[in-house]
Structure formats: C-alpha cells, structure tokens
C-alpha cells in the first residue's frame, strides 16, 4: 500500500497544514471544520470546502464517540497525490482507538451510523490505517481544474 509518507509519491507541490490536536469532546468538532476550511482557503481550494468540512466533521465525530471522551485526536490536511498520481487533498483524523471503522447500514430511525456512508459516497476514496496507539482514518478529494 502507498502511504502519504512514501518519498516516491511526495513532490515539491505537496503541502501539509499544521496538525491540530484536540481533546475528544463534541465541542472540538467545530475547530476541525474551521481548520479544514482555512487550509483549503489558503491553498485556493474553496470549491472543495463544503464536502471536505462535512466529511472531516464526520470523522472527527467518530473519533470523539469511539476513541473516548477527552482522549487526544489530531487532524491534518494534505495536498498530495492519489494512488493513481492525480492531485488531491487528503483529510486525516488520527485517534487512539485501534479498531478499524466499518460502514454500517443504519435503520431509518437511527440517529447515528451514517458518517462513513457519507465519506464513502462523497469522497474519492477513504481508508483506515493502523498506527502505533491507534489509527488514521482519511479520505481524499480530487483537485479538479
């Protein structure tokens, strides 16, 4: 598997936002939305903002719900390449829960359980990667001309 840190994928056009680390508290999800919005604005990628903010919010909410209240999670926004070499933006949420997330089919009256369905439907790909002490869940959005 190609990871974002592989030197053969990285090039001089790749950029990484500052990493923000927050306690897993519901109120912190709004900081994630703002972080993603600002990173995309700085890179002149406002056209990706609405979808990126929505999906980052879903992943951050999962980190809050499943990694444990108050435990740290972090968010990074990257301009990078997709596995096929196309320019894209990756949004990563790193948390301390080692369990692999899975898409579930929520019942009509369920109030939760649709976040990864949104990520799967609206992104150009997503994955969960184990890390020491947890995992990284990330999705990518193509940078269209």
Short mmCIF file of N, CA, C and O in Angstrom, two decimals:
data_model
loop_
_atom_site.label_atom_id
_atom_site.label_comp_id
_atom_site.label_asym_id
_atom_site.label_seq_id
_atom_site.Cartn_x
_atom_site.Cartn_y
_atom_site.Cartn_z
N UNK A 1 0.83 -1.18 0.00
CA UNK A 1 0.00 0.00 0.00
C UNK A 1 0.88 1.24 0.00
O UNK A 1 1.87 1.32 0.70
N UNK A 2 0.51 2.23 -0.78
CA UNK A 2 1.21 3.50 -0.80
C UNK A 2 0.68 4.36 0.33
O UNK A 2 -0.52 4.50 0.49
N UNK A 3 1.57 4.93 1.10
CA UNK A 3 1.15 5.84 2.16
C UNK A 3 1.56 7.24 1.79
O UNK A 3 2.38 7.45 0.89
N UNK A 4 1.01 8.21 2.50
CA UNK A 4 1.31 9.60 2.19
C UNK A 4 2.76 9.94 2.43
O UNK A 4 3.28 10.90 1.89
N UNK A 5 3.44 9.17 3.25
CA UNK A 5 4.83 9.48 3.59
C UNK A 5 5.83 8.85 2.62
O UNK A 5 7.02 9.08 2.74
N UNK A 6 5.35 8.07 1.67
CA UNK A 6 6.27 7.43 0.74
C UNK A 6 6.98 8.48 -0.12
O UNK A 6 6.33 9.28 -0.80
N UNK A 7 8.32 8.49 -0.14
CA UNK A 7 9.04 9.52 -0.88
C UNK A 7 8.78 9.49 -2.38
O UNK A 7 8.85 10.50 -3.03
N UNK A 8 8.45 8.33 -2.93
CA UNK A 8 8.21 8.29 -4.37
C UNK A 8 6.87 8.92 -4.74
O UNK A 8 6.63 9.22 -5.89
N UNK A 9 6.00 9.15 -3.77
CA UNK A 9 4.73 9.81 -4.02
C UNK A 9 4.86 11.31 -3.80
O UNK A 9 4.29 12.12 -4.52
N UNK A 10 5.62 11.71 -2.78
CA UNK A 10 5.75 13.13 -2.43
C UNK A 10 6.53 13.88 -3.51
O UNK A 10 7.41 13.34 -4.14
N UNK A 11 6.14 15.14 -3.72
CA UNK A 11 6.91 16.00 -4.59
C UNK A 11 6.86 17.42 -4.04
O UNK A 11 6.24 17.68 -3.03
N UNK A 12 7.53 18.34 -4.75
CA UNK A 12 7.64 19.69 -4.22
C UNK A 12 6.30 20.42 -4.15
O UNK A 12 6.18 21.42 -3.45
N UNK A 13 5.28 19.95 -4.85
CA UNK A 13 3.98 20.60 -4.81
C UNK A 13 3.15 20.16 -3.60
O UNK A 13 2.13 20.75 -3.30
N UNK A 14 3.59 19.11 -2.92
CA UNK A 14 2.84 18.62 -1.77
C UNK A 14 2.94 19.62 -0.62
O UNK A 14 3.99 20.21 -0.39
N UNK A 15 1.84 19.83 0.06
CA UNK A 15 1.80 20.73 1.20
C UNK A 15 1.00 20.08 2.31
O UNK A 15 0.08 19.31 2.06
N UNK A 16 1.36 20.43 3.54
CA UNK A 16 0.69 19.88 4.70
C UNK A 16 0.29 21.04 5.60
O UNK A 16 1.10 21.92 5.89
N UNK A 17 -0.96 21.01 6.05
CA UNK A 17 -1.40 22.02 7.02
C UNK A 17 -0.73 21.75 8.36
O UNK A 17 -0.25 20.64 8.60
N UNK A 18 -0.74 22.72 9.24
CA UNK A 18 -0.31 22.41 10.61
C UNK A 18 -1.24 21.33 11.18
O UNK A 18 -2.42 21.29 10.84
N UNK A 19 -0.70 20.48 12.01
CA UNK A 19 -1.52 19.47 12.68
C UNK A 19 -2.20 20.13 13.87
O UNK A 19 -1.56 20.85 14.62
N UNK A 20 -3.49 19.88 14.02
CA UNK A 20 -4.16 20.33 15.24
C UNK A 20 -4.47 19.10 16.07
O UNK A 20 -4.86 18.06 15.54
N UNK A 21 -4.24 19.20 17.35
CA UNK A 21 -4.55 18.12 18.28
C UNK A 21 -5.54 18.66 19.30
O UNK A 21 -5.32 19.74 19.86
N UNK A 22 -6.60 17.92 19.47
CA UNK A 22 -7.71 18.36 20.31
C UNK A 22 -8.13 17.25 21.25
O UNK A 22 -7.91 16.07 20.95
N UNK A 23 -8.77 17.58 22.37
CA UNK A 23 -9.36 16.53 23.20
C UNK A 23 -10.64 16.05 22.53
O UNK A 23 -11.35 16.83 21.90
N UNK A 24 -10.93 14.78 22.65
CA UNK A 24 -12.13 14.22 22.04
C UNK A 24 -13.36 14.69 22.83
O UNK A 24 -13.84 14.01 23.73
N UNK A 25 -13.82 15.88 22.47
CA UNK A 25 -15.00 16.49 23.08
C UNK A 25 -15.90 16.98 21.94
O UNK A 25 -15.39 17.51 20.94
N UNK A 26 -17.21 16.82 22.07
CA UNK A 26 -18.09 17.26 20.98
C UNK A 26 -17.86 18.70 20.54
O UNK A 26 -17.92 19.00 19.34
N UNK A 27 -17.57 19.59 21.47
CA UNK A 27 -17.36 21.00 21.11
C UNK A 27 -16.14 21.20 20.21
O UNK A 27 -16.05 22.22 19.52
N UNK A 28 -15.22 20.27 20.17
CA UNK A 28 -14.00 20.41 19.38
C UNK A 28 -14.21 20.12 17.89
O UNK A 28 -13.35 20.45 17.07
N UNK A 29 -15.33 19.52 17.54
CA UNK A 29 -15.58 19.21 16.13
C UNK A 29 -15.67 20.50 15.31
O UNK A 29 -15.22 20.54 14.16
N UNK A 30 -16.18 21.57 15.89
CA UNK A 30 -16.24 22.83 15.15
C UNK A 30 -14.84 23.36 14.83
O UNK A 30 -14.62 23.97 13.78
N UNK A 31 -13.86 23.12 15.70
CA UNK A 31 -12.48 23.52 15.43
C UNK A 31 -11.92 22.74 14.25
O UNK A 31 -11.13 23.27 13.46
N UNK A 32 -12.32 21.48 14.11
CA UNK A 32 -11.89 20.68 12.96
C UNK A 32 -12.46 21.27 11.68
O UNK A 32 -11.73 21.43 10.68
N UNK A 33 -13.72 21.62 11.70
CA UNK A 33 -14.33 22.22 10.50
C UNK A 33 -13.59 23.49 10.09
O UNK A 33 -13.28 23.70 8.91
N UNK A 34 -13.30 24.34 11.06
CA UNK A 34 -12.60 25.59 10.75
C UNK A 34 -11.18 25.33 10.25
O UNK A 34 -10.71 26.00 9.32
N UNK A 35 -10.48 24.38 10.83
CA UNK A 35 -9.12 24.04 10.40
C UNK A 35 -9.12 23.62 8.93
O UNK A 35 -8.27 24.08 8.14
N UNK A 36 -10.05 22.76 8.56
CA UNK A 36 -10.13 22.29 7.17
C UNK A 36 -10.48 23.45 6.25
O UNK A 36 -9.86 23.64 5.20
N UNK A 37 -11.45 24.25 6.65
CA UNK A 37 -11.88 25.38 5.84
C UNK A 37 -10.72 26.35 5.58
O UNK A 37 -10.49 26.77 4.44
N UNK A 38 -9.95 26.67 6.62
CA UNK A 38 -8.84 27.60 6.47
C UNK A 38 -7.74 27.03 5.58
O UNK A 38 -7.21 27.72 4.71
N UNK A 39 -7.39 25.76 5.79
CA UNK A 39 -6.34 25.14 4.96
C UNK A 39 -6.72 25.19 3.48
O UNK A 39 -5.90 25.56 2.63
N UNK A 40 -7.96 24.88 3.17
CA UNK A 40 -8.39 24.90 1.78
C UNK A 40 -8.43 26.32 1.22
O UNK A 40 -8.10 26.55 0.06
N UNK A 41 -8.81 27.28 2.04
CA UNK A 41 -8.83 28.68 1.61
C UNK A 41 -7.41 29.15 1.29
O UNK A 41 -7.17 29.80 0.28
N UNK A 42 -6.45 28.81 2.14
CA UNK A 42 -5.05 29.20 1.93
C UNK A 42 -4.53 28.64 0.61
O UNK A 42 -3.78 29.31 -0.10
N UNK A 43 -4.95 27.44 0.26
CA UNK A 43 -4.49 26.80 -0.97
C UNK A 43 -5.37 27.14 -2.17
O UNK A 43 -5.22 26.55 -3.24
N UNK A 44 -6.32 28.05 -2.01
CA UNK A 44 -7.23 28.45 -3.09
C UNK A 44 -8.07 27.27 -3.57
O UNK A 44 -8.30 27.11 -4.77
N UNK A 45 -8.51 26.44 -2.63
CA UNK A 45 -9.33 25.27 -2.96
C UNK A 45 -10.71 25.36 -2.29
O UNK A 45 -11.25 24.36 -1.83
N UNK A 46 -11.25 26.57 -2.27
CA UNK A 46 -12.56 26.77 -1.65
C UNK A 46 -13.65 25.90 -2.26
O UNK A 46 -14.63 25.57 -1.60
N UNK A 47 -13.49 25.51 -3.51
CA UNK A 47 -14.51 24.68 -4.17
C UNK A 47 -14.66 23.32 -3.50
O UNK A 47 -15.70 22.68 -3.63
N UNK A 48 -13.65 22.87 -2.78
CA UNK A 48 -13.72 21.58 -2.07
C UNK A 48 -14.22 21.72 -0.63
O UNK A 48 -14.47 20.73 0.04
N UNK A 49 -14.37 22.95 -0.19
CA UNK A 49 -14.58 23.21 1.23
C UNK A 49 -15.85 22.56 1.80
O UNK A 49 -15.80 21.94 2.86
N UNK A 50 -16.98 22.72 1.14
CA UNK A 50 -18.23 22.21 1.72
C UNK A 50 -18.17 20.70 1.97
O UNK A 50 -18.51 20.23 3.06
N UNK A 51 -17.75 19.95 0.98
CA UNK A 51 -17.68 18.50 1.14
C UNK A 51 -16.59 18.12 2.13
O UNK A 51 -16.79 17.28 3.01
N UNK A 52 -15.43 18.75 2.03
CA UNK A 52 -14.31 18.43 2.93
C UNK A 52 -14.69 18.70 4.38
O UNK A 52 -14.39 17.89 5.27
N UNK A 53 -15.33 19.82 4.65
CA UNK A 53 -15.73 20.17 6.01
C UNK A 53 -16.76 19.18 6.54
O UNK A 53 -16.66 18.71 7.68
N UNK A 54 -17.74 18.82 5.73
CA UNK A 54 -18.75 17.85 6.15
C UNK A 54 -18.10 16.51 6.50
O UNK A 54 -18.35 15.94 7.58
N UNK A 55 -17.24 16.00 5.62
CA UNK A 55 -16.65 14.68 5.84
C UNK A 55 -15.65 14.69 6.99
O UNK A 55 -15.58 13.74 7.77
N UNK A 56 -14.87 15.77 7.11
CA UNK A 56 -13.94 15.88 8.25
C UNK A 56 -14.72 15.90 9.56
O UNK A 56 -14.31 15.31 10.55
N UNK A 57 -15.85 16.58 9.55
CA UNK A 57 -16.70 16.64 10.73
C UNK A 57 -17.20 15.24 11.11
O UNK A 57 -17.25 14.88 12.29
N UNK A 58 -17.54 14.44 10.13
CA UNK A 58 -18.00 13.07 10.39
C UNK A 58 -16.88 12.24 11.01
O UNK A 58 -17.10 11.52 11.98
N UNK A 59 -15.66 12.34 10.46
CA UNK A 59 -14.55 11.57 11.02
C UNK A 59 -14.18 12.05 12.42
O UNK A 59 -13.86 11.25 13.30
N UNK A 60 -14.21 13.36 12.63
CA UNK A 60 -13.91 13.90 13.96
C UNK A 60 -14.97 13.44 14.96
O UNK A 60 -14.64 13.09 16.10
N UNK A 61 -16.21 13.45 14.56
CA UNK A 61 -17.29 12.97 15.44
C UNK A 61 -17.07 11.51 15.80
O UNK A 61 -17.27 11.11 16.96
N UNK A 62 -16.65 10.70 14.84
CA UNK A 62 -16.34 9.30 15.14
C UNK A 62 -15.21 9.18 16.14
O UNK A 62 -15.25 8.34 17.04
N UNK A 63 -14.19 10.01 15.99
CA UNK A 63 -13.07 9.99 16.95
C UNK A 63 -13.57 10.34 18.35
O UNK A 63 -13.17 9.70 19.33
N UNK A 64 -14.43 11.32 18.45
CA UNK A 64 -14.98 11.72 19.75
C UNK A 64 -15.81 10.59 20.34
O UNK A 64 -15.67 10.25 21.52
N UNK A 65 -16.63 9.97 19.53
CA UNK A 65 -17.55 8.93 20.03
C UNK A 65 -16.84 7.62 20.37
O UNK A 65 -17.22 6.94 21.31
N UNK A 66 -15.84 7.25 19.58
CA UNK A 66 -15.28 5.91 19.72
C UNK A 66 -13.91 5.85 20.39
O UNK A 66 -13.55 4.82 20.94
N UNK A 67 -13.14 6.91 20.32
CA UNK A 67 -11.80 6.88 20.92
C UNK A 67 -11.85 7.18 22.41
O UNK A 67 -10.91 6.88 23.13
N UNK A 68 -12.92 7.77 22.87
CA UNK A 68 -13.05 8.06 24.29
C UNK A 68 -13.00 9.54 24.59
O UNK A 68 -12.08 10.23 24.13
N UNK A 69 -13.98 10.02 25.31
CA UNK A 69 -14.05 11.44 25.65
C UNK A 69 -12.77 11.92 26.31
O UNK A 69 -12.24 11.27 27.21
N UNK A 70 -12.28 13.04 25.82
CA UNK A 70 -11.10 13.65 26.40
C UNK A 70 -9.78 13.14 25.86
O UNK A 70 -8.74 13.79 26.02
N UNK A 71 -9.79 11.98 25.23
CA UNK A 71 -8.54 11.46 24.66
C UNK A 71 -8.17 12.29 23.44
O UNK A 71 -9.03 12.78 22.72
N UNK A 72 -6.89 12.46 23.17
CA UNK A 72 -6.50 13.34 22.06
C UNK A 72 -6.76 12.71 20.70
O UNK A 72 -6.66 11.51 20.52
N UNK A 73 -7.10 13.58 19.76
CA UNK A 73 -7.13 13.19 18.35
C UNK A 73 -6.56 14.35 17.57
O UNK A 73 -6.53 15.48 18.05
N UNK A 74 -6.05 14.07 16.39
CA UNK A 74 -5.44 15.14 15.60
C UNK A 74 -5.94 15.09 14.16
O UNK A 74 -6.42 14.06 13.69
N UNK A 75 -5.80 16.23 13.50
CA UNK A 75 -6.30 16.39 12.14
C UNK A 75 -5.22 17.06 11.30
O UNK A 75 -4.59 18.02 11.74
N UNK A 76 -5.03 16.52 10.10
CA UNK A 76 -4.07 17.06 9.14
C UNK A 76 -4.76 17.16 7.79
O UNK A 76 -5.51 16.26 7.40
N UNK A 77 -4.49 18.23 7.07
CA UNK A 77 -4.96 18.40 5.69
C UNK A 77 -3.73 18.41 4.81
O UNK A 77 -2.76 19.13 5.08
N UNK A 78 -3.75 17.60 3.73
CA UNK A 78 -2.58 17.49 2.84
C UNK A 78 -2.99 17.70 1.39
O UNK A 78 -4.00 17.14 0.95
N UNK A 79 -2.19 18.45 0.68
CA UNK A 79 -2.26 18.43 -0.79
C UNK A 79 -1.23 17.40 -1.20
O UNK A 79 -0.06 17.50 -0.86
N UNK A 80 -1.69 16.42 -1.95
CA UNK A 80 -0.80 15.29 -2.24
C UNK A 80 -1.27 14.63 -3.53
O UNK A 80 -1.86 15.28 -4.38
N UNK A 81 -1.02 13.37 -3.63
CA UNK A 81 -1.39 12.60 -4.81
C UNK A 81 -2.22 11.39 -4.40
O UNK A 81 -2.00 10.79 -3.35
N UNK A 82 -3.17 11.03 -5.26
CA UNK A 82 -3.93 9.80 -5.09
C UNK A 82 -3.03 8.65 -5.56
O UNK A 82 -1.99 8.87 -6.19
N UNK A 83 -3.41 7.41 -5.26
CA UNK A 83 -2.59 6.27 -5.73
C UNK A 83 -2.37 6.28 -7.24
O UNK A 83 -1.35 5.79 -7.72
N UNK A 84 -3.31 6.87 -8.01
CA UNK A 84 -3.13 6.92 -9.46
C UNK A 84 -2.29 8.12 -9.92
O UNK A 84 -2.10 8.33 -11.11
N UNK A 85 -1.80 8.93 -8.97
CA UNK A 85 -0.96 10.07 -9.28
C UNK A 85 -1.70 11.38 -9.46
O UNK A 85 -1.07 12.43 -9.62
N UNK A 86 -3.03 11.37 -9.45
CA UNK A 86 -3.80 12.59 -9.63
C UNK A 86 -3.70 13.48 -8.38
O UNK A 86 -3.65 12.98 -7.26
N UNK A 87 -3.68 14.78 -8.60
CA UNK A 87 -3.62 15.73 -7.49
C UNK A 87 -4.91 15.65 -6.66
O UNK A 87 -6.00 15.56 -7.21
N UNK A 88 -4.74 15.66 -5.36
CA UNK A 88 -5.89 15.56 -4.48
C UNK A 88 -5.58 16.20 -3.13
O UNK A 88 -4.44 16.58 -2.86
N UNK A 89 -6.60 16.30 -2.32
CA UNK A 89 -6.47 16.72 -0.94
C UNK A 89 -6.85 15.53 -0.07
O UNK A 89 -7.86 14.86 -0.33
N UNK A 90 -6.02 15.24 0.90
CA UNK A 90 -6.31 14.20 1.89
C UNK A 90 -6.65 14.89 3.21
O UNK A 90 -5.95 15.82 3.62
N UNK A 91 -7.69 14.45 3.87
CA UNK A 91 -8.02 14.90 5.22
C UNK A 91 -7.83 13.69 6.12
O UNK A 91 -8.45 12.64 5.88
N UNK A 92 -6.99 13.83 7.13
CA UNK A 92 -6.66 12.71 8.03
C UNK A 92 -7.12 13.03 9.45
O UNK A 92 -6.91 14.13 9.94
N UNK A 93 -7.72 12.03 10.08
CA UNK A 93 -8.04 12.13 11.50
C UNK A 93 -7.34 10.96 12.19
O UNK A 93 -7.59 9.80 11.87
N UNK A 94 -6.44 11.30 13.11
CA UNK A 94 -5.68 10.31 13.87
C UNK A 94 -6.28 10.22 15.27
O UNK A 94 -6.48 11.26 15.91
N UNK A 95 -6.58 9.00 15.73
CA UNK A 95 -7.13 8.86 17.08
C UNK A 95 -6.51 7.66 17.79
O UNK A 95 -5.71 6.94 17.21
N UNK A 96 -6.89 7.47 19.03
CA UNK A 96 -6.28 6.44 19.87
C UNK A 96 -7.08 5.14 19.92
O UNK A 96 -6.75 4.26 20.70
N UNK A 97 -8.08 5.01 19.08
CA UNK A 97 -8.88 3.79 19.02
C UNK A 97 -8.32 2.92 17.90
O UNK A 97 -8.34 3.31 16.73
N UNK A 98 -7.82 1.75 18.23
CA UNK A 98 -7.19 0.89 17.22
C UNK A 98 -8.20 0.13 16.37
O UNK A 98 -7.83 -0.45 15.35
N UNK A 99 -9.47 0.14 16.75
CA UNK A 99 -10.48 -0.60 15.98
C UNK A 99 -10.66 0.01 14.59
O UNK A 99 -10.70 1.22 14.44
N UNK A 100 -10.77 -0.85 13.60
CA UNK A 100 -10.99 -0.41 12.23
C UNK A 100 -12.44 -0.01 12.05
O UNK A 100 -13.34 -0.79 12.38
N UNK A 101 -12.69 1.20 11.56
CA UNK A 101 -14.08 1.61 11.34
C UNK A 101 -14.69 0.82 10.20
O UNK A 101 -13.98 0.37 9.29
N UNK A 102 -15.98 0.68 10.26
CA UNK A 102 -16.67 -0.02 9.17
C UNK A 102 -17.98 0.68 8.85
O UNK A 102 -18.61 1.26 9.73
N UNK A 103 -18.33 0.61 7.60
CA UNK A 103 -19.59 1.19 7.14
C UNK A 103 -20.70 0.26 7.62
O UNK A 103 -20.62 -0.95 7.44
N UNK A 104 -21.71 0.86 8.26
CA UNK A 104 -22.86 0.06 8.70
C UNK A 104 -24.11 0.58 8.02
O UNK A 104 -24.14 1.70 7.51
N UNK A 105 -25.13 -0.25 8.01
CA UNK A 105 -26.40 0.16 7.45
C UNK A 105 -27.30 0.57 8.61
O UNK A 105 -27.78 -0.27 9.37
N UNK A 106 -27.50 1.86 8.75
CA UNK A 106 -28.33 2.39 9.84
C UNK A 106 -29.80 2.22 9.49
O UNK A 106 -30.20 2.36 8.33
N UNK A 107 -30.60 1.92 10.50
CA UNK A 107 -32.04 1.83 10.32
C UNK A 107 -32.60 3.24 10.12
O UNK A 107 -31.97 4.24 10.50
N UNK A 108 -33.77 3.32 9.53
CA UNK A 108 -34.39 4.61 9.25
C UNK A 108 -34.53 5.48 10.49
O UNK A 108 -34.40 6.71 10.41
N UNK A 109 -34.77 4.88 11.64
CA UNK A 109 -34.98 5.66 12.85
C UNK A 109 -33.72 5.82 13.71
O UNK A 109 -33.77 6.44 14.76
N UNK A 110 -32.58 5.32 13.24
CA UNK A 110 -31.31 5.52 13.96
C UNK A 110 -30.87 6.98 13.83
O UNK A 110 -31.02 7.58 12.77
N UNK A 111 -30.33 7.52 14.91
CA UNK A 111 -29.85 8.89 14.87
C UNK A 111 -28.35 8.98 14.61
O UNK A 111 -27.81 10.06 14.48
N UNK A 112 -27.66 7.85 14.53
CA UNK A 112 -26.23 7.81 14.24
C UNK A 112 -25.97 6.67 13.25
O UNK A 112 -26.87 5.90 12.93
N UNK A 113 -24.73 6.59 12.78
CA UNK A 113 -24.34 5.45 11.96
C UNK A 113 -24.25 5.72 10.47
O UNK A 113 -24.07 4.80 9.69
N UNK A 114 -24.37 6.98 10.07
CA UNK A 114 -24.33 7.29 8.64
C UNK A 114 -23.06 8.01 8.19
O UNK A 114 -22.88 8.30 7.01
N UNK A 115 -22.16 8.32 9.11
CA UNK A 115 -20.98 9.10 8.78
C UNK A 115 -20.09 8.48 7.73
O UNK A 115 -19.70 9.14 6.77
N UNK A 116 -19.76 7.21 7.89
CA UNK A 116 -18.88 6.57 6.90
C UNK A 116 -19.57 6.33 5.57
O UNK A 116 -18.91 6.28 4.53
N UNK A 117 -20.90 6.22 5.60
CA UNK A 117 -21.64 6.13 4.33
C UNK A 117 -21.45 7.43 3.55
O UNK A 117 -21.23 7.41 2.34
N UNK A 118 -21.53 8.56 4.26
CA UNK A 118 -21.28 9.85 3.61
C UNK A 118 -19.85 9.93 3.08
O UNK A 118 -19.62 10.37 1.95
N UNK A 119 -18.89 9.52 3.90
CA UNK A 119 -17.48 9.56 3.48
C UNK A 119 -17.29 8.69 2.24
O UNK A 119 -16.66 9.11 1.26
N UNK A 120 -17.85 7.50 2.27
CA UNK A 120 -17.71 6.59 1.13
C UNK A 120 -18.39 7.15 -0.12
O UNK A 120 -17.88 7.03 -1.23
N UNK A 121 -19.54 7.78 0.05
CA UNK A 121 -20.32 8.28 -1.09
C UNK A 121 -19.78 9.57 -1.69
O UNK A 121 -19.83 9.75 -2.90
N UNK A 122 -19.28 10.47 -0.85
CA UNK A 122 -18.92 11.80 -1.32
C UNK A 122 -17.44 12.02 -1.57
O UNK A 122 -17.06 12.98 -2.22
N UNK A 123 -16.58 11.12 -1.06
CA UNK A 123 -15.14 11.29 -1.27
C UNK A 123 -14.71 10.50 -2.50
O UNK A 123 -15.48 9.72 -3.06
N UNK A 124 -13.46 10.71 -2.89
CA UNK A 124 -12.88 9.95 -4.00
C UNK A 124 -12.10 8.74 -3.49
O UNK A 124 -11.35 8.13 -4.25
N UNK A 125 -12.29 8.40 -2.25
CA UNK A 125 -11.67 7.24 -1.64
C UNK A 125 -11.39 7.52 -0.18
O UNK A 125 -11.20 8.67 0.22
N UNK A 126 -11.40 6.46 0.62
CA UNK A 126 -11.09 6.60 2.04
C UNK A 126 -10.46 5.31 2.52
O UNK A 126 -10.57 4.26 1.87
N UNK A 127 -9.77 5.38 3.65
CA UNK A 127 -9.14 4.21 4.22
C UNK A 127 -8.87 4.44 5.69
O UNK A 127 -8.87 5.57 6.17
N UNK A 128 -8.64 3.34 6.36
CA UNK A 128 -8.21 3.36 7.76
C UNK A 128 -6.87 2.65 7.82
O UNK A 128 -6.72 1.56 7.28
N UNK A 129 -5.89 3.31 8.45
CA UNK A 129 -4.54 2.78 8.52
C UNK A 129 -4.14 2.64 9.98
O UNK A 129 -4.18 3.63 10.73
N UNK A 130 -3.78 1.43 10.42
CA UNK A 130 -3.33 1.28 11.81
C UNK A 130 -2.06 2.07 12.07
O UNK A 130 -1.21 2.21 11.19
N UNK A 131 -1.96 2.62 13.27
CA UNK A 131 -0.78 3.35 13.72
C UNK A 131 -0.47 2.89 15.14
O UNK A 131 -1.36 2.40 15.83
N UNK A 132 0.75 3.08 15.58
CA UNK A 132 1.04 2.76 16.98
C UNK A 132 0.12 3.58 17.89
O UNK A 132 0.03 4.79 17.75
N UNK A 133 -0.62 2.91 18.74
CA UNK A 133 -1.51 3.60 19.67
C UNK A 133 -2.83 4.04 19.10
O UNK A 133 -3.55 4.80 19.73
N UNK A 134 -3.19 3.57 17.90
CA UNK A 134 -4.48 3.95 17.34
C UNK A 134 -4.56 3.72 15.85
O UNK A 134 -4.10 2.71 15.34
N UNK A 135 -5.12 4.71 15.15
CA UNK A 135 -5.30 4.59 13.70
C UNK A 135 -5.40 5.96 13.08
O UNK A 135 -5.60 6.97 13.76
N UNK A 136 -5.30 5.99 11.77
CA UNK A 136 -5.57 7.17 10.96
C UNK A 136 -6.70 6.80 10.01
O UNK A 136 -6.61 5.79 9.30
N UNK A 137 -7.76 7.59 10.02
CA UNK A 137 -8.83 7.43 9.04
C UNK A 137 -8.75 8.66 8.15
O UNK A 137 -8.68 9.79 8.64
N UNK A 138 -8.69 8.43 6.85
CA UNK A 138 -8.51 9.54 5.93
C UNK A 138 -9.34 9.34 4.67
O UNK A 138 -9.67 8.22 4.30
N UNK A 139 -9.66 10.47 4.05
CA UNK A 139 -10.35 10.44 2.77
C UNK A 139 -9.66 11.43 1.84
O UNK A 139 -8.92 12.29 2.28
N UNK A 140 -9.93 11.25 0.55
CA UNK A 140 -9.34 12.17 -0.42
C UNK A 140 -10.42 12.76 -1.32
O UNK A 140 -11.45 12.13 -1.58
N UNK A 141 -10.14 13.97 -1.76
CA UNK A 141 -10.99 14.67 -2.72
C UNK A 141 -10.10 15.10 -3.87
O UNK A 141 -9.03 15.68 -3.65
N UNK A 142 -10.54 14.82 -5.09
CA UNK A 142 -9.77 15.20 -6.27
C UNK A 142 -9.74 16.71 -6.41
O UNK A 142 -10.74 17.38 -6.16
N UNK A 143 -8.59 17.22 -6.81
CA UNK A 143 -8.44 18.64 -7.11
C UNK A 143 -8.70 18.79 -8.60
O UNK A 143 -7.86 18.47 -9.42
N UNK A 144 -9.89 19.25 -8.93
CA UNK A 144 -10.26 19.37 -10.33
C UNK A 144 -9.88 20.75 -10.85
O UNK A 144 -9.86 21.72 -10.10
N UNK A 145 -9.60 20.80 -12.12
CA UNK A 145 -9.20 22.09 -12.74
C UNK A 145 -10.37 22.98 -12.97
O UNK A 145 -11.48 22.64 -12.98
#
